Amino acid sequence: MTTEQPSIATIATSNALAARELEWAQNSPELLLEHAAINCGIVRTRFPPEPNGYLHIGHAKSMNMNFRLAFEKLGVPEENRRTIFRYDDTNPDAESAEYIDSLRRDLEWLGWEPERTTYSSDNFQTLYELAVKLIHKGLAYVCDMTKAEMEAQRDLAKRRSSALAVGEDPDVEAPIPSADILPGRNRDTPVERNLKLFEEMKLGLHDEGSLTLRLKMDFESANPNMYDLVAYRIKYTPHPHAGKGWCIYPNYDFTHGICDSLERIDYSICTLEFETRREPYYWILWALDMFRPKVYEMSRLNLEYTVLSKRRLLKLVDAHHVRGWSDPRMPTISGLRRRGYTKEIINTFCNDVGATRAMNVVQMDKLFQVARQTLADTTRRAMVALDPIKVVICNFAELAANSRDGGMTFDVQNSPTDASLGSHTVTLTEIIYINSEDFQLDSNPNFYRLTPEKPAGIKYHGGNLVCSEVIKDGMKVKELKCHLDVSEGRPKPKAHITWVPSDGILCEVRIYNHLFLEPEPSDRWEEELNPESETVHSNAIVDPSVLSLVDKKDVDKWKSNQAFQFERLGYFVVDVDTSFDSTTKEGKLVFNRTVSLKEDKAVKKVSNIEAEQKRKRDEQQRSAAAARDILMTIEPGDLFKVAPEYKGKYSAFDDTGLPTHLADGTELTKSARKKLEKDRAKHVKKFAKTNQ
Ligand code: ATP
Ligand code: MG
């Protein structure tokens, strides 16, 4: 029986462990043998989302890695692959039953089949017992430091460790006066006291925030995650899964590794921001002498023009910037589903993106391209008029009488490239509707569609539509009187426009654009939302043939997210939202655009706004550069007298030109003068470099 854990090569490249970490990460031969005997050749990963929001496409990347890619990289035969779906539910404040349900629904919808579903909270009792074990070992203690004290302690430890790293005196001043801030007054308290207090915490005898259980780790570490992590805190919030039995909850770091070990996980894969948590992960399992899975980090999926963080997405929902987690503009699995993205599209995209440690932002167009490729072969076509103009074909009766079959019905293949998808019929009627964009009053030579002067062909019927009268309602074109030219010598039209017959179905069509104006939303992301991320065409008319696939009375049928290609407009899906007014459920058909046929005007519009923003940024950069140039002409002795940044702030200077008094006459403190001296020293360097 082999007891070695092979590595996931492409991720492993930067997975070098520090010497100490290496020791903690090492499984003893006994542990390896025991693990191998239990797993019997099975290789196990896990996908552990916290139920504090809905899953997004970044999670889909993680699922693709944990359910498929990792095994492929490791060469694990299909029959030996196992993945646990774990709710990492240790923070009842942020978690809810709604999120628990949504996570499961989305995972199943994406087609992943976990070996089993577990909850971290199912291990609360075991975790508690292991914490007691650590107290017994002298590796955990109950701490009564306040949050502010702990922050100060952390800050101090950080400054000491950076001083040590550069060979400076580690005896830095404490940020707040306190007798025993580092290593803290509770660190070396007796085991009995800690057992007693921890028991009292569990029994609810102490207030929230008054006590924590901390791990006795290492304040001299370069990794702040080793500064005596809090393993347990008091919280009087009932748990959405575990119920009311607990008022102390383990934190993420304490729980995560232990659950991995208990569940016999071989490879614990997370995203790069957890890299510094690897050390405490291994420390905890080392301290408890438990099996240590191999930890790997891969880069997070970042996607242009959106945010992939549950915390930010929740803000969008709470601030009503979108209509909930499943709004089609959201990058959540449920939002994408409602927008018409199938599991094939999402999983293919994730597979294409792969899993490496390279940090990058993936272009949204990559996802769009996968969608187009997938939908092109599977959707059936239909014609729609987004903003319809009524067209009366004045010679219709005459044409109909002359046509051999007495009608104007055409058989249209559902997919022009795949006859096996069948066909549907479209029928020309005396009154038809065309899209307002296909008609223009002015005869612009670059406009190839219908104008009062220029005829246009109409799709599926060979004739030319010739406009003879325009009826307006104010400025708006309301109706066109036309005739169909079917004469032998009619001109060859430059364009064929789409149309919908008089029995077309009234519907609403929602066209989506990027949620954000910036490809990489900044810290001020809420100000960068695209105000035109959704355009609603509420009086659109669609060809009645769609009803053969969409039964208006049977909403359940639409749950399959029936998709269409609306000719010249893109791929659309029937909206299955039942929570928003004027939805499909209420009898009005609603279609969401999944993706345009190719990069469309709306996207270009965003590009224009971006171009404007870029222009502004460039201008700011130029003026900042100009200010820097001016600064470089200022002699160091005059810096505080003439540089725009300081000018007018001071009233007196010493011989070297260093300010001694503020403009209002107040004397500058020693530290303020020191800071200015530093500023001047920097300026001296730059000045010398520029003017040498
Ligand atoms: P969020 O910030 O969105 O809440 P998280 O990392 O806290 O993300 P969890 O629910 O804890 O989310 O994540 C479950 C798993 O999914 C973790 O292993 C996490 O690393 C992974 N994951 C989350 N976001 C991404 C992403 N954008 N790309 C790849 N993996 C991700
Ligand atoms: Mg999280």
XYZ file of C-alpha atoms and ligand atoms in Angstrom:
724
model
C 0.000 0.000 0.000
C 1.469 3.361 -1.012
C 1.417 6.075 1.586
C 2.839 8.886 -0.497
C 0.775 11.881 -1.497
C 1.634 12.892 -5.080
C 1.615 16.603 -5.822
C -0.624 18.548 -8.152
C 2.272 19.608 -10.344
C 1.092 22.850 -11.893
C -0.080 24.299 -8.633
C 2.752 22.930 -6.596
C 5.479 25.019 -8.181
C 5.348 27.788 -5.582
C 4.214 25.599 -2.793
C 7.549 25.635 -0.991
C 7.057 25.468 2.745
C 9.125 27.330 5.289
C 11.295 24.995 7.383
C 9.103 25.112 10.498
C 5.950 24.795 8.460
C 7.500 21.818 6.751
C 7.919 20.139 10.091
C 4.325 20.830 11.096
C 3.081 19.657 7.691
C 4.884 16.339 7.965
C 2.710 13.299 8.592
C 4.335 10.615 10.706
C 4.640 7.183 9.014
C 1.912 5.938 11.425
C -0.474 8.698 10.385
C 0.211 8.034 6.706
C -0.373 4.320 7.133
C -3.564 4.881 9.060
C -4.827 7.312 6.413
C -3.977 4.966 3.566
C -5.711 2.077 5.357
C -8.870 4.138 5.793
C -8.958 5.647 2.289
C -7.985 2.416 0.484
C -6.858 4.109 -2.737
C -9.636 6.680 -2.692
C -8.404 10.236 -3.294
C -10.511 12.921 -1.695
C -10.912 16.679 -2.128
C -13.550 18.982 -0.745
C -15.485 22.079 -1.754
C -16.230 24.074 1.409
C -18.242 27.266 0.810
C -19.492 29.338 3.696
C -23.291 29.745 3.495
C -23.077 33.527 3.777
C -24.274 34.318 0.259
C -24.945 32.683 -3.092
C -22.315 30.867 -5.127
C -20.689 32.853 -7.927
C -18.697 31.895 -10.995
C -15.478 31.972 -8.928
C -16.934 29.127 -6.891
C -17.682 27.319 -10.160
C -13.946 27.461 -10.879
C -13.249 26.004 -7.450
C -15.828 23.245 -7.988
C -14.366 22.425 -11.379
C -10.964 22.117 -9.702
C -12.160 20.043 -6.752
C -14.562 17.778 -8.603
C -12.556 17.270 -11.795
C -9.329 19.070 -12.622
C -7.337 18.129 -9.529
C -8.006 14.441 -10.146
C -7.065 14.785 -13.791
C -3.805 16.515 -12.826
C -3.112 13.755 -10.310
C -4.065 10.998 -12.727
C -6.614 9.523 -10.314
C -8.851 6.905 -12.013
C -12.496 7.999 -12.162
C -13.675 5.312 -9.764
C -11.301 6.529 -7.032
C -12.317 10.204 -7.125
C -14.317 11.588 -4.217
C -15.295 15.135 -3.328
C -17.053 16.231 -0.183
C -19.399 19.200 -0.275
C -18.979 20.915 3.067
C -20.867 23.861 4.475
C -18.167 25.805 6.281
C -20.662 27.210 8.724
C -18.891 28.643 11.745
C -20.264 32.185 11.729
C -24.003 32.131 12.499
C -24.220 35.938 12.203
C -23.725 35.861 8.450
C -25.244 32.496 7.573
C -28.831 31.500 6.824
C -31.071 28.653 5.693
C -31.719 30.532 2.432
C -28.005 30.451 1.626
C -27.687 26.812 2.687
C -30.467 25.865 0.240
C -29.114 28.001 -2.580
C -25.611 26.523 -2.322
C -26.936 22.991 -2.664
C -29.259 23.930 -5.546
C -26.466 25.604 -7.505
C -23.970 22.811 -6.934
C -26.478 20.227 -8.152
C -27.482 22.355 -11.102
C -23.866 22.543 -12.201
C -23.933 18.761 -12.284
C -21.439 17.972 -9.511
C -22.116 14.921 -7.414
C -20.466 15.031 -4.007
C -19.559 11.877 -2.148
C -21.504 13.354 0.757
C -22.610 16.660 2.175
C -21.195 17.670 5.517
C -21.432 20.650 7.825
C -18.495 21.969 9.838
C -21.054 22.574 12.554
C -21.741 18.811 12.778
C -18.275 18.633 14.308
C -18.879 21.271 16.981
C -18.661 18.708 19.795
C -15.457 17.137 18.436
C -13.934 20.555 17.846
C -14.773 21.503 21.412
C -13.120 18.355 22.732
C -10.011 19.004 20.636
C -9.838 22.540 21.992
C -9.940 21.103 25.527
C -7.141 18.753 24.499
C -5.032 21.728 23.433
C -5.675 23.446 26.768
C -4.496 20.296 28.531
C -1.357 20.331 26.397
C -0.712 23.960 27.382
C -1.229 25.015 23.765
C -4.425 27.005 24.248
C -5.545 29.535 26.857
C -8.535 31.670 27.690
C -7.803 35.331 27.050
C -9.611 38.351 28.484
C -7.975 40.966 26.301
C -10.305 43.419 24.617
C -10.492 43.718 20.848
C -8.468 46.944 21.011
C -5.818 45.300 23.161
C -5.558 42.386 20.768
C -5.209 44.743 17.816
C -2.473 46.642 19.644
C -0.776 43.367 20.508
C -0.871 42.274 16.887
C 0.422 45.621 15.722
C 3.271 45.493 18.199
C 4.208 41.936 17.291
C 4.179 42.879 13.616
C 6.479 45.853 14.186
C 8.829 43.777 16.310
C 9.018 41.050 13.742
C 9.715 43.539 10.907
C 12.426 45.181 13.026
C 13.977 41.780 13.683
C 13.837 40.906 10.003
C 16.047 43.907 9.104
C 18.337 43.475 12.113
C 16.952 46.477 14.010
C 16.198 46.768 17.725
C 12.961 44.823 18.295
C 12.203 46.835 21.422
C 9.636 49.075 19.791
C 7.297 51.224 21.827
C 3.853 49.754 22.660
C 1.040 51.550 20.799
C -1.137 51.754 23.911
C -0.020 51.807 27.511
C -0.683 48.412 28.992
C 1.321 46.382 31.413
C 1.316 43.148 29.555
C 0.310 43.645 25.978
C 2.856 41.285 24.486
C 2.803 38.337 24.914
C -0.318 39.153 26.933
C -1.350 38.700 30.542
C -3.146 35.380 30.007
C -0.613 33.433 28.030
C 1.009 31.574 30.877
C -2.001 30.999 33.088
C -2.532 27.520 34.621
C -4.291 24.793 32.671
C -6.988 24.460 35.408
C -7.925 28.134 35.137
C -8.226 27.824 31.345
C -10.290 24.621 31.511
C -12.636 26.227 34.018
C -13.058 29.455 32.058
C -13.543 27.631 28.755
C -16.253 25.489 30.361
C -17.884 28.659 31.703
C -17.739 30.210 28.233
C -19.542 27.151 26.889
C -22.162 27.317 29.636
C -22.977 30.911 28.759
C -21.636 32.454 31.948
C -19.703 35.200 30.176
C -20.641 38.082 27.922
C -20.035 38.196 24.199
C -16.606 39.684 23.530
C -15.404 39.248 27.110
C -13.330 36.075 26.637
C -11.802 34.093 23.785
C -9.887 30.858 23.551
C -6.522 31.472 21.916
C -3.889 29.155 20.538
C -0.436 29.494 22.023
C 1.468 29.939 18.780
C 4.341 32.323 18.052
C 4.544 36.101 18.446
C 7.972 36.167 16.852
C 6.764 34.729 13.586
C 6.939 36.788 10.404
C 3.407 35.565 9.734
C 0.784 37.498 11.735
C -1.555 34.526 11.386
C 0.673 32.849 13.964
C 0.034 35.507 16.630
C -2.001 33.348 18.991
C -5.071 32.940 16.791
C -8.481 33.118 18.367
C -9.900 29.602 18.165
C -13.234 30.247 19.919
C -15.390 33.271 20.578
C -18.621 33.743 22.504
C -21.711 34.445 20.396
C -25.296 34.238 21.582
C -26.661 33.754 18.066
C -28.498 30.492 17.306
C -26.884 28.529 14.508
C -28.872 27.954 11.263
C -27.843 24.288 11.166
C -26.715 23.340 14.681
C -29.608 25.153 16.368
C -29.487 26.684 19.807
C -27.085 24.388 21.627
C -23.956 26.524 21.331
C -22.903 29.936 22.486
C -19.220 29.491 21.675
C -18.211 29.078 18.067
C -14.866 27.953 16.613
C -13.369 30.275 14.024
C -12.450 29.452 10.447
C -8.783 28.607 11.009
C -9.398 26.296 13.912
C -12.277 24.517 12.195
C -11.120 24.182 8.653
C -8.040 22.003 8.976
C -9.601 19.804 11.634
C -12.651 19.137 9.454
C -10.376 18.371 6.479
C -8.486 15.885 8.619
C -11.603 14.316 10.153
C -13.128 13.887 6.703
C -9.969 12.219 5.404
C -9.308 14.840 2.761
C -6.121 14.289 0.753
C -5.911 17.623 -1.027
C -7.185 20.802 0.533
C -7.343 23.324 -2.298
C -8.079 26.961 -1.644
C -7.355 30.336 -3.188
C -4.135 32.307 -2.843
C -5.340 34.730 -0.181
C -5.309 31.747 2.185
C -1.623 31.103 1.599
C -0.589 32.714 4.883
C -3.184 30.582 6.676
C -1.368 27.420 5.660
C 1.068 27.769 8.564
C -1.624 27.834 11.285
C -3.466 25.064 9.387
C -0.500 22.753 9.757
C 0.367 24.001 13.263
C -3.094 23.069 14.575
C -2.979 19.562 13.092
C 0.585 19.130 14.339
C -0.436 20.256 17.819
C -3.258 17.707 17.791
C -1.207 15.023 16.048
C -3.862 14.597 13.391
C -3.472 13.633 9.721
C -2.334 16.600 7.599
C -3.855 16.856 4.098
C -1.759 18.569 1.415
C -2.741 22.207 1.068
C -2.627 23.908 -2.323
C -3.513 27.388 -3.371
C -4.664 28.502 -6.805
C -5.461 31.998 -8.014
C -8.962 33.335 -7.550
C -11.036 33.785 -10.653
C -11.369 37.481 -11.386
C -13.673 38.443 -14.192
C -13.774 41.803 -15.962
C -16.620 44.242 -15.268
C -17.889 42.413 -12.225
C -17.008 41.608 -8.630
C -16.554 38.077 -7.327
C -16.932 38.355 -3.611
C -20.006 37.385 -1.663
C -19.527 40.366 0.636
C -19.618 42.817 -2.262
C -22.434 40.995 -4.019
C -24.466 41.127 -0.820
C -23.957 44.884 -0.757
C -25.311 45.138 -4.296
C -28.385 43.186 -3.220
C -28.911 45.115 0.021
C -28.504 48.477 -1.687
C -31.000 47.388 -4.388
C -28.515 48.012 -7.168
C -29.797 44.694 -8.520
C -33.045 42.772 -7.960
C -31.612 40.104 -5.713
C -28.946 37.427 -5.869
C -30.385 35.910 -9.041
C -30.624 39.138 -10.983
C -29.384 38.279 -14.501
C -26.629 40.896 -14.171
C -25.118 39.144 -11.176
C -22.111 36.826 -11.623
C -23.808 34.362 -9.290
C -24.635 30.902 -10.551
C -28.332 31.680 -10.117
C -27.965 35.019 -11.933
C -26.088 33.418 -14.804
C -28.666 30.622 -14.978
C -31.469 33.153 -15.241
C -29.510 34.947 -17.892
C -29.396 31.752 -19.976
C -25.940 30.437 -19.146
C -26.124 26.667 -19.047
C -24.008 24.413 -16.877
C -22.125 23.371 -20.035
C -21.183 26.986 -20.713
C -20.072 27.667 -17.137
C -18.127 24.443 -16.705
C -16.467 24.699 -20.124
C -15.430 28.247 -19.301
C -13.983 27.179 -15.931
C -12.133 24.328 -17.561
C -10.695 26.676 -20.187
C -9.560 29.072 -17.464
C -7.832 26.149 -15.717
C -6.222 26.354 -12.295
C -2.832 27.918 -11.723
C -1.276 30.389 -9.320
C -1.100 33.114 -11.969
C -3.166 36.102 -10.912
C -5.063 37.672 -13.743
C -8.387 39.139 -14.723
C -10.220 37.057 -17.267
C -11.951 38.912 -20.068
C -15.725 38.770 -19.957
C -15.635 38.109 -23.675
C -14.116 34.697 -22.963
C -17.299 33.712 -21.187
C -19.391 35.299 -23.941
C -17.491 33.355 -26.591
C -18.081 30.037 -24.849
C -21.766 30.951 -24.583
C -21.999 31.806 -28.274
C -20.243 28.604 -29.321
C -22.450 26.469 -27.100
C -25.744 28.150 -27.961
C -25.124 28.436 -31.706
C -25.741 24.742 -32.233
C -28.570 24.197 -29.816
C -30.956 27.141 -29.980
C -33.753 27.560 -32.448
C -34.365 30.794 -34.250
C -37.198 33.265 -34.038
C -37.833 36.827 -35.176
C -38.593 39.622 -32.751
C -39.301 43.331 -32.995
C -37.817 45.000 -29.916
C -39.432 48.416 -30.389
C -42.020 47.614 -33.025
C -43.261 49.830 -35.838
C -46.519 48.724 -37.439
C -46.244 48.161 -41.170
C -49.342 47.816 -43.359
C -48.657 45.966 -46.584
C -51.181 47.701 -48.802
C -50.974 45.256 -51.726
C -51.142 42.207 -49.458
C -54.609 41.004 -50.605
C -53.562 41.166 -54.222
C -50.348 39.256 -53.555
C -52.123 36.630 -51.487
C -54.741 36.097 -54.182
C -52.009 35.599 -56.753
C -49.871 33.280 -54.654
C -50.332 29.637 -55.540
C -51.202 28.297 -52.082
C -53.269 31.372 -51.184
C -51.029 32.112 -48.237
C -47.685 33.494 -47.322
C -46.330 30.784 -45.082
C -42.658 29.834 -45.013
C -40.941 26.828 -43.560
C -37.913 27.994 -41.584
C -35.223 25.657 -40.362
C -34.785 26.029 -36.583
C -31.042 26.075 -36.971
C -29.577 27.084 -40.321
C -26.657 24.724 -39.757
C -28.402 21.724 -38.223
C -31.480 20.324 -39.956
C -31.954 17.766 -37.180
C -33.261 20.567 -34.953
C -36.380 20.639 -37.143
C -38.245 23.613 -38.534
C -41.100 25.976 -37.809
C -43.342 28.082 -39.995
C -43.647 31.828 -40.217
C -46.578 33.489 -41.888
C -46.561 36.864 -43.514
C -49.674 38.899 -42.742
C -51.166 42.145 -44.042
C -49.949 43.885 -40.930
C -46.450 43.109 -39.761
C -44.123 44.645 -37.164
C -40.562 45.619 -37.792
C -37.916 46.855 -35.426
C -37.733 50.651 -35.158
C -33.976 50.413 -35.728
C -34.657 49.008 -39.193
C -36.343 52.170 -40.382
C -34.929 55.661 -40.745
C -36.563 58.830 -42.084
C -33.336 60.301 -43.495
C -31.667 58.631 -46.380
C -28.183 58.210 -45.044
C -25.965 56.359 -47.568
C -24.555 54.250 -44.730
C -27.999 53.100 -43.647
C -28.869 50.025 -45.667
C -32.265 49.233 -44.241
C -35.710 50.744 -44.938
C -36.184 54.482 -45.602
C -38.966 56.356 -47.463
C -36.610 56.444 -50.456
C -34.907 53.083 -50.203
C -36.591 49.663 -50.193
C -35.352 46.782 -48.047
C -35.784 43.074 -48.511
C -37.812 41.193 -45.916
C -36.544 37.962 -44.558
C -37.926 34.659 -45.942
C -40.148 36.444 -48.495
C -38.355 37.336 -51.670
C -40.009 40.749 -52.145
C -38.840 44.277 -51.408
C -40.669 46.375 -48.855
C -41.257 49.840 -50.307
C -42.431 52.595 -47.994
C -45.047 54.937 -49.416
C -46.320 56.761 -46.329
C -45.045 57.488 -42.841
C -47.602 58.091 -40.100
C -46.180 59.858 -37.083
C -47.343 60.478 -33.559
C -45.506 63.664 -32.703
C -41.867 62.923 -33.462
C -42.332 59.178 -33.190
C -42.874 57.022 -36.247
C -46.049 55.102 -35.548
C -46.944 53.324 -38.721
C -45.688 52.772 -42.227
C -47.781 52.157 -45.275
C -45.796 49.991 -47.640
C -46.172 47.673 -50.542
C -44.257 44.586 -51.425
C -42.454 44.765 -54.724
C -42.229 41.294 -56.260
C -41.606 42.447 -59.810
C -38.951 40.737 -61.897
C -36.750 43.799 -62.292
C -36.865 44.989 -58.661
C -33.573 46.291 -57.295
C -31.426 43.946 -55.225
C -31.761 45.144 -51.622
C -28.662 45.787 -49.503
C -30.321 44.332 -46.415
C -33.114 41.954 -45.443
C -34.955 43.020 -42.329
C -36.713 40.774 -39.830
C -40.413 41.085 -39.085
C -43.155 39.645 -36.908
C -46.682 38.812 -38.159
C -49.839 40.432 -36.816
C -50.486 37.558 -34.413
C -47.070 38.050 -32.804
C -46.912 37.751 -29.033
C -46.441 40.820 -26.897
C -43.453 40.313 -24.641
C -40.770 42.062 -22.677
C -37.146 41.783 -23.731
C -34.353 42.689 -21.355
C -30.960 43.479 -22.812
C -28.016 43.348 -20.453
C -24.794 45.198 -20.413
C -21.823 45.052 -18.063
C -22.673 45.620 -14.415
C -19.668 47.905 -13.959
C -18.129 50.570 -16.143
C -14.615 49.655 -15.092
C -13.070 46.354 -16.225
C -11.447 46.090 -12.797
C -13.718 47.775 -10.255
C -11.612 49.682 -7.746
C -12.086 50.227 -4.015
C -14.744 52.750 -4.997
C -16.566 50.016 -6.883
C -20.017 51.144 -5.804
C -19.488 54.387 -7.727
C -18.437 52.475 -10.797
C -21.726 50.689 -11.424
C -23.001 50.972 -14.972
C -26.259 52.968 -14.875
C -27.245 51.312 -18.145
C -26.618 47.714 -17.194
C -30.180 46.770 -18.179
C -32.399 48.054 -20.980
C -36.008 46.907 -20.915
C -38.056 46.727 -24.103
C -41.473 46.271 -22.591
C -43.537 46.319 -25.797
C -41.580 43.899 -27.902
C -43.370 41.459 -30.197
C -42.096 37.984 -30.924
C -43.019 35.466 -33.594
C -45.915 33.269 -32.356
C -43.951 30.120 -33.217
C -42.146 30.441 -29.871
C -45.352 29.253 -28.240
C -44.705 25.768 -29.563
C -41.867 25.685 -27.047
C -43.205 28.002 -24.401
C -46.639 27.112 -23.106
C -47.942 30.290 -21.555
C -50.065 28.329 -19.110
C -47.320 26.014 -18.001
C -44.723 28.042 -16.205
C -43.016 24.903 -14.938
C -42.007 23.986 -18.468
C -39.934 27.128 -18.660
C -37.835 25.997 -15.762
C -35.717 24.306 -18.370
C -34.735 27.816 -19.418
C -35.869 27.599 -23.007
C -33.329 29.395 -25.168
C -33.797 31.084 -28.553
C -31.710 32.872 -31.047
C -33.553 36.033 -31.945
C -32.388 36.782 -35.409
C -29.742 39.501 -35.592
C -30.083 40.235 -31.861
C -28.437 37.390 -30.015
C -29.267 34.492 -27.744
C -32.184 34.827 -25.352
C -33.780 32.788 -22.642
C -37.264 32.805 -21.181
C -37.092 34.506 -17.823
C -38.170 32.264 -15.014
C -38.148 34.898 -12.334
C -41.276 34.706 -10.285
C -40.446 37.374 -7.746
C -40.311 40.428 -9.953
C -43.459 42.159 -11.170
C -44.386 41.966 -14.837
C -42.715 38.586 -15.135
C -43.421 35.534 -17.145
C -45.398 34.029 -14.305
C -48.002 36.746 -14.575
C -48.716 35.869 -18.173
C -46.324 38.252 -19.796
C -43.491 36.591 -21.603
C -40.119 37.941 -20.592
C -36.883 37.190 -22.384
C -33.406 37.893 -21.070
C -30.547 38.311 -23.466
C -27.807 35.834 -22.655
C -25.288 37.235 -25.097
C -25.298 39.182 -28.333
C -24.352 37.471 -31.592
C -21.121 39.406 -31.567
C -19.724 42.337 -29.612
C -22.559 44.829 -29.822
C -23.201 48.523 -29.628
C -24.088 48.475 -25.948
C -20.676 47.089 -25.142
C -19.099 49.681 -27.401
C -21.006 52.337 -25.504
C -19.348 51.171 -22.314
C -16.069 51.384 -24.169
C -16.863 55.016 -24.954
C -17.566 55.781 -21.319
C -14.354 53.983 -20.459
C -12.470 55.995 -23.030
C -13.795 59.167 -21.393
C -12.729 57.907 -17.973
C -9.331 56.975 -19.331
C -8.982 60.448 -20.834
C -9.730 61.943 -17.392
C -7.263 59.611 -15.686
C -4.582 60.457 -18.251
C -5.230 64.152 -17.698
C -4.884 63.705 -13.935
C -1.672 61.788 -14.460
C -0.354 64.496 -16.777
C -1.069 67.273 -14.274
C 0.483 65.199 -11.470
C 3.590 64.761 -13.639
C 3.670 68.497 -14.342
C 3.438 69.203 -10.591
C 6.336 66.814 -10.021
C 8.380 68.611 -12.684
C 7.785 71.959 -10.974
C 8.750 70.436 -7.636
C 12.068 69.329 -9.056
C 13.004 72.934 -9.805
C 12.658 73.948 -6.136
C 15.885 74.194 -4.136
C 15.652 72.038 -0.970
C 16.128 75.133 1.207
C 12.982 76.697 -0.301
C 10.860 73.550 -0.272
C 8.584 74.524 2.623
C 8.271 78.122 1.453
C 7.330 77.680 -2.188
C 6.240 74.105 -2.972
C 2.442 74.145 -3.543
C 1.989 71.361 -1.006
C 3.523 73.433 1.852
C 3.216 77.048 0.746
C 1.438 79.265 3.325
C 1.359 76.570 6.009
C 4.291 77.913 8.061
C 5.242 81.292 9.473
C 8.837 80.745 10.681
C 11.819 78.695 9.549
C 15.258 77.821 10.896
C 18.519 78.569 9.059
C 18.191 75.526 6.851
C 14.670 76.450 5.776
C 12.948 73.869 7.989
C 9.652 75.215 9.434
C 9.581 75.933 13.168
C 6.109 77.468 13.472
C 2.743 76.912 11.822
C 1.012 79.786 10.016
C -1.002 80.560 13.167
C 2.187 80.871 15.244
C 1.977 77.478 16.980
C 5.369 75.917 17.480
C 5.856 72.646 15.622
C 6.311 69.522 17.736
C 9.517 67.541 17.564
C 7.863 64.690 15.689
C 6.249 67.053 13.180
C 9.676 68.585 12.487
C 11.159 65.115 12.170
C 8.552 64.214 9.579
C 9.274 67.371 7.601
C 12.990 66.610 7.789
C 12.268 63.208 6.295
C 10.176 64.808 3.535
C 13.039 67.169 2.780
C 15.586 64.370 2.746
C 13.500 62.603 0.107
C 13.262 65.805 -1.883
C 17.019 66.354 -1.634
C 17.641 62.939 -3.165
C 15.202 63.464 -6.014
C 16.375 67.029 -6.589
C 20.001 65.915 -6.818
C 19.110 63.087 -9.176
C 17.073 65.310 -11.489
C 19.532 68.194 -11.508
C 22.827 66.348 -11.658
P -16.222 35.158 -1.044
O -15.233 36.249 -0.808
O -16.899 35.264 -2.357
O -17.129 34.922 0.105
P -14.754 32.981 -0.075
O -13.375 32.624 -0.484
O -14.967 33.510 1.278
O -15.306 33.906 -1.198
P -16.073 30.518 0.365
O -17.527 30.373 0.327
O -15.403 30.384 1.658
O -15.765 31.857 -0.355
O -15.357 29.619 -0.735
C -15.461 28.267 -0.973
C -14.323 27.894 -1.873
O -14.408 28.591 -3.107
C -12.998 28.274 -1.234
O -12.096 27.223 -1.398
C -12.562 29.482 -2.020
O -11.158 29.571 -2.079
C -13.190 29.231 -3.399
N -13.433 30.483 -4.093
C -14.137 31.542 -3.660
N -14.079 32.541 -4.556
C -13.323 32.095 -5.601
C -12.882 32.655 -6.834
N -13.206 33.887 -7.206
N -12.125 31.895 -7.641
C -11.799 30.647 -7.301
N -12.163 30.052 -6.152
C -12.916 30.762 -5.306
Mg -15.636 33.707 2.971
